[in-house]
Amino acid sequence: HVQLVESGGGSVQAGGSLSLSCVVSGDTYSTYCMAWFREVPGKEREGVAEFDNHGATTFADSVKGRFTISTDNAKNILTLQMNSLKPEDTAMYYCAAAIVSGGYCRPYSYWGQGTQVTVS
């Protein structure tokens, strides 16, 4: 099991940047797939960026070229760097972890409490 704690959210003007951090504690960090999701009231939770167990990254089309995801295994920190922010990026952002089984990421089952990002 892992515990996830996000930080770094806030309010920013369009075109600005924010960096979200997720501190991972508990079980061995390197055996999990990690991802950032976001949620807006009334809409489905959306996958934003993923860092899988092979080190590959994937991004939602809506954030490609603007967001990056990285890890610092020594500190067990997952970071989402968000640049050129748009009002439509406004959402609650969640860090998530998925167990790796059979070489694949299983459904995301560990979640942080979320951090709000508001772009005006």
N, CA and C atoms as an extended XYZ file, in Angstrom:
360
Properties=species:S:1:pos:R:3:atomname:S:1:resname:S:1:resid:I:1 pbc="F F F"
N         0.842       -1.185        0.000 N   HIS     1
C         0.000        0.000        0.000 CA  HIS     1
C         0.873        1.229        0.000 C   HIS     1
N         0.348        2.297       -0.623 N   VAL     2
C         1.063        3.565       -0.631 CA  VAL     2
C         0.128        4.660       -0.156 C   VAL     2
N         0.742        5.704        0.346 N   GLN     3
C         0.011        6.909        0.706 CA  GLN     3
C         0.521        8.028       -0.179 C   GLN     3
N        -0.401        8.869       -0.634 N   LEU     4
C        -0.082        9.932       -1.587 CA  LEU     4
C        -0.558       11.268       -1.032 C   LEU     4
N         0.321       12.244       -1.055 N   VAL     5
C        -0.032       13.580       -0.576 CA  VAL     5
C         0.398       14.596       -1.617 C   VAL     5
N        -0.586       15.314       -2.168 N   GLU     6
C        -0.298       16.312       -3.200 CA  GLU     6
C        -0.105       17.686       -2.586 C   GLU     6
N         0.610       18.524       -3.325 N   SER     7
C         0.753       19.928       -2.952 CA  SER     7
C         1.094       20.719       -4.202 C   SER     7
N         1.009       22.034       -4.097 N   GLY     8
C         1.444       22.893       -5.193 CA  GLY     8
C         0.336       23.545       -5.977 C   GLY     8
N        -0.914       23.215       -5.676 N   GLY     9
C        -2.004       23.844       -6.388 CA  GLY     9
C        -2.130       25.317       -6.014 C   GLY     9
N        -2.987       26.005       -6.738 N   GLY    10
C        -3.203       27.414       -6.450 CA  GLY    10
C        -3.895       28.098       -7.602 C   GLY    10
N        -3.864       29.420       -7.568 N   SER    11
C        -4.493       30.222       -8.611 CA  SER    11
C        -3.422       30.894       -9.448 C   SER    11
N        -3.645       30.913      -10.748 N   VAL    12
C        -2.669       31.491      -11.670 CA  VAL    12
C        -3.414       32.072      -12.867 C   VAL    12
N        -2.813       33.050      -13.482 N   GLN    13
C        -3.404       33.622      -14.684 CA  GLN    13
C        -3.089       32.753      -15.894 C   GLN    13
N        -3.945       32.846      -16.891 N   ALA    14
C        -3.727       32.097      -18.126 CA  ALA    14
C        -2.346       32.417      -18.692 C   ALA    14
N        -1.682       31.356      -19.133 N   GLY    15
C        -0.326       31.493      -19.636 CA  GLY    15
C         0.743       31.239      -18.595 C   GLY    15
N         0.327       31.165      -17.357 N   GLY    16
C         1.275       30.944      -16.274 CA  GLY    16
C         1.600       29.480      -16.076 C   GLY    16
N         2.372       29.213      -15.025 N   SER    17
C         2.838       27.854      -14.742 CA  SER    17
C         2.600       27.497      -13.281 C   SER    17
N         2.433       26.228      -13.044 N   LEU    18
C         2.366       25.672      -11.695 CA  LEU    18
C         3.056       24.327      -11.703 C   LEU    18
N         3.603       23.965      -10.550 N   SER    19
C         4.226       22.660      -10.399 CA  SER    19
C         3.546       21.946       -9.248 C   SER    19
N         2.970       20.799       -9.534 N   LEU    20
C         2.320       19.983       -8.519 CA  LEU    20
C         3.267       18.875       -8.079 C   LEU    20
N         3.282       18.601       -6.791 N   SER    21
C         4.117       17.530       -6.259 CA  SER    21
C         3.256       16.505       -5.544 C   SER    21
N         3.692       15.282       -5.614 N   CYS    22
C         3.017       14.183       -4.926 CA  CYS    22
C         4.080       13.388       -4.183 C   CYS    22
N         4.002       13.427       -2.878 N   VAL    23
C         4.941       12.662       -2.060 CA  VAL    23
C         4.355       11.284       -1.823 C   VAL    23
N         5.149       10.276       -2.145 N   VAL    24
C         4.706        8.888       -2.054 CA  VAL    24
C         5.378        8.227       -0.870 C   VAL    24
N         4.611        7.605       -0.029 N   SER    25
C         5.180        6.881        1.103 CA  SER    25
C         4.501        5.528        1.216 C   SER    25
N         5.138        4.628        1.960 N   GLY    26
C         4.570        3.300        2.149 CA  GLY    26
C         5.355        2.258        1.383 C   GLY    26
N         4.699        1.520        0.511 N   ASP    27
C         5.296        0.408       -0.204 CA  ASP    27
C         6.350        0.875       -1.216 C   ASP    27
N         7.051       -0.045       -1.806 N   THR    28
C         8.140        0.261       -2.731 CA  THR    28
C         7.627        1.101       -3.894 C   THR    28
N         8.126        2.253       -4.001 N   TYR    29
C         7.652        3.216       -4.992 CA  TYR    29
C         7.835        2.726       -6.410 C   TYR    29
N         8.937        2.035       -6.675 N   SER    30
C         9.274        1.734       -8.060 CA  SER    30
C         8.411        0.645       -8.670 C   SER    30
N         7.597       -0.019       -7.897 N   THR    31
C         6.755       -1.087       -8.445 CA  THR    31
C         5.372       -0.608       -8.823 C   THR    31
N         5.129        0.667       -8.771 N   TYR    32
C         3.823        1.216       -9.089 CA  TYR    32
C         3.877        2.054      -10.350 C   TYR    32
N         2.782        2.070      -11.078 N   CYS    33
C         2.569        3.080      -12.096 CA  CYS    33
C         2.008        4.302      -11.373 C   CYS    33
N         2.397        5.471      -11.853 N   MET    34
C         1.959        6.706      -11.212 CA  MET    34
C         1.317        7.617      -12.246 C   MET    34
N         0.358        8.384      -11.790 N   ALA    35
C        -0.342        9.239      -12.742 CA  ALA    35
C        -0.949       10.441      -12.045 C   ALA    35
N        -1.280       11.424      -12.835 N   TRP    36
C        -2.062       12.569      -12.403 CA  TRP    36
C        -3.391       12.548      -13.140 C   TRP    36
N        -4.452       12.753      -12.382 N   PHE    37
C        -5.788       12.889      -12.935 CA  PHE    37
C        -6.325       14.264      -12.540 C   PHE    37
N        -7.397       14.691      -13.204 N   ARG    38
C        -8.058       15.916      -12.791 CA  ARG    38
C        -9.566       15.742      -12.924 C   ARG    38
N       -10.257       16.511      -12.114 N   GLU    39
C       -11.710       16.363      -12.077 CA  GLU    39
C       -12.359       17.727      -11.931 C   GLU    39
N       -13.380       17.941      -12.734 N   VAL    40
C       -14.208       19.134      -12.667 CA  VAL    40
C       -15.608       18.697      -12.272 C   VAL    40
N       -16.259       19.400      -11.364 N   PRO    41
C       -17.616       19.011      -10.961 CA  PRO    41
C       -18.529       18.837      -12.167 C   PRO    41
N       -19.231       17.692      -12.186 N   GLY    42
C       -20.159       17.426      -13.273 CA  GLY    42
C       -19.554       16.720      -14.455 C   GLY    42
N       -18.236       16.495      -14.408 N   LYS    43
C       -17.554       15.794      -15.493 CA  LYS    43
C       -16.802       14.592      -14.951 C   LYS    43
N       -16.486       13.656      -15.860 N   GLU    44
C       -15.735       12.468      -15.454 CA  GLU    44
C       -14.292       12.842      -15.131 C   GLU    44
N       -13.710       12.097      -14.220 N   ARG    45
C       -12.304       12.298      -13.906 CA  ARG    45
C       -11.473       11.969      -15.142 C   ARG    45
N       -10.516       12.817      -15.451 N   GLU    46
C        -9.720       12.709      -16.674 CA  GLU    46
C        -8.268       12.396      -16.347 C   GLU    46
N        -7.706       11.423      -17.037 N   GLY    47
C        -6.288       11.147      -16.903 CA  GLY    47
C        -5.497       12.225      -17.603 C   GLY    47
N        -4.525       12.800      -16.930 N   VAL    48
C        -3.735       13.901      -17.469 CA  VAL    48
C        -2.371       13.422      -17.943 C   VAL    48
N        -1.688       12.678      -17.084 N   ALA    49
C        -0.341       12.212      -17.416 CA  ALA    49
C        -0.044       10.957      -16.628 C   ALA    49
N         0.701       10.061      -17.240 N   GLU    50
C         1.036        8.792      -16.599 CA  GLU    50
C         2.515        8.488      -16.772 C   GLU    50
N         3.061        7.888      -15.725 N   PHE    51
C         4.443        7.437      -15.740 CA  PHE    51
C         4.385        5.953      -15.403 C   PHE    51
N         4.593        5.085      -16.400 N   ASP    52
C         4.357        3.665      -16.130 CA  ASP    52
C         5.598        2.990      -15.547 C   ASP    52
N         5.495        1.690      -15.316 N   ASN    53
C         6.555        0.954      -14.640 CA  ASN    53
C         7.783        0.759      -15.514 C   ASN    53
N         7.660        1.046      -16.805 N   HIS    54
C         8.817        0.968      -17.705 CA  HIS    54
C         9.469        2.327      -17.897 C   HIS    54
N         8.929        3.336      -17.232 N   GLY    55
C         9.473        4.675      -17.363 CA  GLY    55
C         8.900        5.463      -18.516 C   GLY    55
N         7.908        4.902      -19.206 N   ALA    56
C         7.295        5.615      -20.327 CA  ALA    56
C         6.233        6.585      -19.809 C   ALA    56
N         6.092        7.691      -20.504 N   THR    57
C         5.106        8.695      -20.113 CA  THR    57
C         4.070        8.876      -21.214 C   THR    57
N         2.855        9.104      -20.813 N   THR    58
C         1.785        9.418      -21.749 CA  THR    58
C         1.009       10.615      -21.219 C   THR    58
N         0.431       11.371      -22.138 N   PHE    59
C        -0.283       12.584      -21.779 CA  PHE    59
C        -1.611       12.660      -22.511 C   PHE    59
N        -2.580       13.287      -21.865 N   ALA    60
C        -3.836       13.589      -22.544 CA  ALA    60
C        -3.546       14.563      -23.679 C   ALA    60
N        -4.300       14.445      -24.751 N   ASP    61
C        -4.089       15.330      -25.909 CA  ASP    61
C        -4.206       16.797      -25.502 C   ASP    61
N        -5.062       17.065      -24.547 N   SER    62
C        -5.329       18.446      -24.154 CA  SER    62
C        -4.145       19.109      -23.451 C   SER    62
N        -3.182       18.319      -22.992 N   VAL    63
C        -2.050       18.908      -22.257 CA  VAL    63
C        -0.699       18.632      -22.911 C   VAL    63
N        -0.702       17.878      -24.003 N   LYS    64
C         0.568       17.568      -24.676 CA  LYS    64
C         1.296       18.836      -25.081 C   LYS    64
N         2.599       18.836      -24.812 N   GLY    65
C         3.415       19.993      -25.146 CA  GLY    65
C         3.397       21.073      -24.084 C   GLY    65
N         2.497       20.954      -23.102 N   ARG    66
C         2.407       21.968      -22.047 CA  ARG    66
C         2.754       21.396      -20.673 C   ARG    66
N         2.421       20.135      -20.451 N   PHE    67
C         2.657       19.484      -19.149 CA  PHE    67
C         3.774       18.465      -19.279 C   PHE    67
N         4.542       18.312      -18.223 N   THR    68
C         5.516       17.232      -18.136 CA  THR    68
C         5.357       16.527      -16.797 C   THR    68
N         5.736       15.259      -16.759 N   ILE    69
C         5.657       14.471      -15.541 CA  ILE    69
C         7.033       13.888      -15.283 C   ILE    69
N         7.428       13.887      -14.019 N   SER    70
C         8.753       13.374      -13.683 CA  SER    70
C         8.728       12.780      -12.287 C   SER    70
N         9.737       11.963      -12.022 N   THR    71
C         9.853       11.339      -10.705 CA  THR    71
C        11.237       11.569      -10.133 C   THR    71
N        11.300       11.566       -8.843 N   ASP    72
C        12.556       11.645       -8.127 CA  ASP    72
C        12.549       10.485       -7.147 C   ASP    72
N        13.068        9.341       -7.593 N   ASN    73
C        12.947        8.136       -6.774 CA  ASN    73
C        13.610        8.287       -5.409 C   ASN    73
N        14.646        9.082       -5.351 N   ALA    74
C        15.344        9.228       -4.070 CA  ALA    74
C        14.442        9.862       -3.019 C   ALA    74
N        13.560       10.764       -3.495 N   LYS    75
C        12.682       11.448       -2.555 CA  LYS    75
C        11.256       10.961       -2.647 C   LYS    75
N        11.025        9.967       -3.549 N   ASN    76
C         9.670        9.467       -3.746 CA  ASN    76
C         8.691       10.591       -4.030 C   ASN    76
N         9.039       11.415       -4.990 N   ILE    77
C         8.188       12.529       -5.361 CA  ILE    77
C         7.838       12.436       -6.844 C   ILE    77
N         6.563       12.573       -7.135 N   LEU    78
C         6.073       12.646       -8.505 CA  LEU    78
C         5.677       14.086       -8.764 C   LEU    78
N         6.176       14.641       -9.846 N   THR    79
C         5.933       16.046      -10.132 CA  THR    79
C         5.201       16.216      -11.458 C   THR    79
N         4.240       17.128      -11.460 N   LEU    80
C         3.564       17.509      -12.699 CA  LEU    80
C         3.859       18.992      -12.928 C   LEU    80
N         4.641       19.271      -13.948 N   GLN    81
C         4.952       20.653      -14.309 CA  GLN    81
C         3.958       21.096      -15.360 C   GLN    81
N         3.246       22.161      -15.061 N   MET    82
C         2.200       22.641      -15.959 CA  MET    82
C         2.559       24.033      -16.453 C   MET    82
N         2.732       24.147      -17.744 N   ASN    83
C         3.074       25.416      -18.368 CA  ASN    83
C         1.968       25.857      -19.315 C   ASN    83
N         1.996       27.131      -19.675 N   SER    84
C         1.008       27.690      -20.619 CA  SER    84
C        -0.406       27.308      -20.208 C   SER    84
N        -0.698       27.510      -18.949 N   LEU    85
C        -1.985       27.087      -18.408 CA  LEU    85
C        -3.135       27.861      -19.039 C   LEU    85
N        -4.257       27.135      -19.186 N   LYS    86
C        -5.466       27.689      -19.785 CA  LYS    86
C        -6.609       27.610      -18.776 C   LYS    86
N        -7.627       28.445      -18.921 N   PRO    87
C        -8.766       28.358      -17.995 CA  PRO    87
C        -9.385       26.965      -17.957 C   PRO    87
N        -9.352       26.259      -19.067 N   GLU    88
C        -9.920       24.909      -19.094 CA  GLU    88
C        -9.081       23.884      -18.330 C   GLU    88
N        -7.910       24.292      -17.853 N   ASP    89
C        -7.115       23.411      -16.991 CA  ASP    89
C        -7.577       23.485      -15.543 C   ASP    89
N        -8.499       24.402      -15.258 N   THR    90
C        -9.013       24.523      -13.904 CA  THR    90
C        -9.688       23.225      -13.474 C   THR    90
N        -9.246       22.663      -12.348 N   ALA    91
C        -9.763       21.384      -11.871 CA  ALA    91
C        -9.123       21.041      -10.539 C   ALA    91
N        -9.659       20.011       -9.913 N   MET    92
C        -8.973       19.382       -8.787 CA  MET    92
C        -8.055       18.322       -9.382 C   MET    92
N        -6.790       18.391       -9.002 N   TYR    93
C        -5.800       17.456       -9.525 CA  TYR    93
C        -5.459       16.412       -8.470 C   TYR    93
N        -5.439       15.159       -8.913 N   TYR    94
C        -5.184       14.041       -8.020 CA  TYR    94
C        -3.976       13.243       -8.483 C   TYR    94
N        -3.157       12.869       -7.538 N   CYS    95
C        -2.078       11.926       -7.770 CA  CYS    95
C        -2.635       10.526       -7.521 C   CYS    95
N        -2.212        9.560       -8.328 N   ALA    96
C        -2.728        8.200       -8.184 CA  ALA    96
C        -1.637        7.181       -8.434 C   ALA    96
N        -1.805        6.009       -7.841 N   ALA    97
C        -0.858        4.912       -8.021 CA  ALA    97
C        -1.606        3.633       -8.362 C   ALA    97
N        -0.969        2.831       -9.203 N   ALA    98
C        -1.557        1.563       -9.615 CA  ALA    98
C        -0.532        0.451       -9.432 C   ALA    98
N        -1.004       -0.654       -8.913 N   ILE    99
C        -0.149       -1.822       -8.764 CA  ILE    99
C         0.234       -2.353      -10.143 C   ILE    99
N         1.458       -2.847      -10.262 N   VAL   100
C         1.904       -3.475      -11.500 CA  VAL   100
C         1.716       -4.979      -11.371 C   VAL   100
N         1.004       -5.569      -12.323 N   SER   101
C         0.763       -7.006      -12.307 CA  SER   101
C         0.906       -7.538      -13.721 C   SER   101
N         1.697       -8.592      -13.875 N   GLY   102
C         1.892       -9.140      -15.202 CA  GLY   102
C         2.572       -8.178      -16.148 C   GLY   102
N         3.307       -7.228      -15.596 N   GLY   103
C         4.005       -6.258      -16.432 CA  GLY   103
C         3.155       -5.081      -16.869 C   GLY   103
N         1.931       -5.022      -16.377 N   TYR   104
C         1.035       -3.946      -16.786 CA  TYR   104
C         0.514       -3.177      -15.578 C   TYR   104
N         0.116       -1.937      -15.812 N   CYS   105
C        -0.519       -1.132      -14.774 CA  CYS   105
C        -1.945       -1.625      -14.582 C   CYS   105
N        -2.279       -1.937      -13.363 N   ARG   106
C        -3.650       -2.300      -13.048 CA  ARG   106
C        -4.457       -1.026      -12.839 C   ARG   106
N        -5.769       -1.135      -12.616 N   PRO   107
C        -6.553        0.090      -12.379 CA  PRO   107
C        -6.003        0.893      -11.208 C   PRO   107
N        -6.064        2.198      -11.339 N   TYR   108
C        -5.553        3.058      -10.276 CA  TYR   108
C        -6.449        2.933       -9.051 C   TYR   108
N        -5.828        2.567       -7.942 N   SER   109
C        -6.612        2.291       -6.737 CA  SER   109
C        -6.138        3.071       -5.520 C   SER   109
N        -5.021        3.779       -5.646 N   TYR   110
C        -4.531        4.607       -4.552 CA  TYR   110
C        -4.582        6.059       -5.006 C   TYR   110
N        -5.184        6.900       -4.152 N   TRP   111
C        -5.424        8.282       -4.538 CA  TRP   111
C        -5.015        9.231       -3.422 C   TRP   111
N        -4.530       10.387       -3.833 N   GLY   112
C        -4.292       11.442       -2.863 CA  GLY   112
C        -5.579       12.202       -2.609 C   GLY   112
N        -5.471       13.238       -1.787 N   GLN   113
C        -6.656       14.007       -1.411 CA  GLN   113
C        -6.991       15.086       -2.426 C   GLN   113
N        -6.077       15.363       -3.342 N   GLY   114
C        -6.330       16.351       -4.380 CA  GLY   114
C        -5.794       17.720       -4.034 C   GLY   114
N        -5.474       18.483       -5.068 N   THR   115
C        -5.049       19.871       -4.902 CA  THR   115
C        -5.692       20.688       -6.015 C   THR   115
N        -6.268       21.819       -5.636 N   GLN   116
C        -7.048       22.620       -6.582 CA  GLN   116
C        -6.137       23.513       -7.423 C   GLN   116
N        -6.406       23.534       -8.723 N   VAL   117
C        -5.732       24.437       -9.649 CA  VAL   117
C        -6.804       25.297      -10.303 C   VAL   117
N        -6.616       26.612      -10.216 N   THR   118
C        -7.565       27.545      -10.809 CA  THR   118
C        -6.818       28.478      -11.747 C   THR   118
N        -7.260       28.525      -12.999 N   VAL   119
C        -6.621       29.365      -14.013 CA  VAL   119
C        -7.642       30.384      -14.499 C   VAL   119
N        -7.307       31.642      -14.379 N   SER   120
C        -8.247       32.695      -14.773 CA  SER   120
C        -7.700       33.561      -15.904 C   SER   120
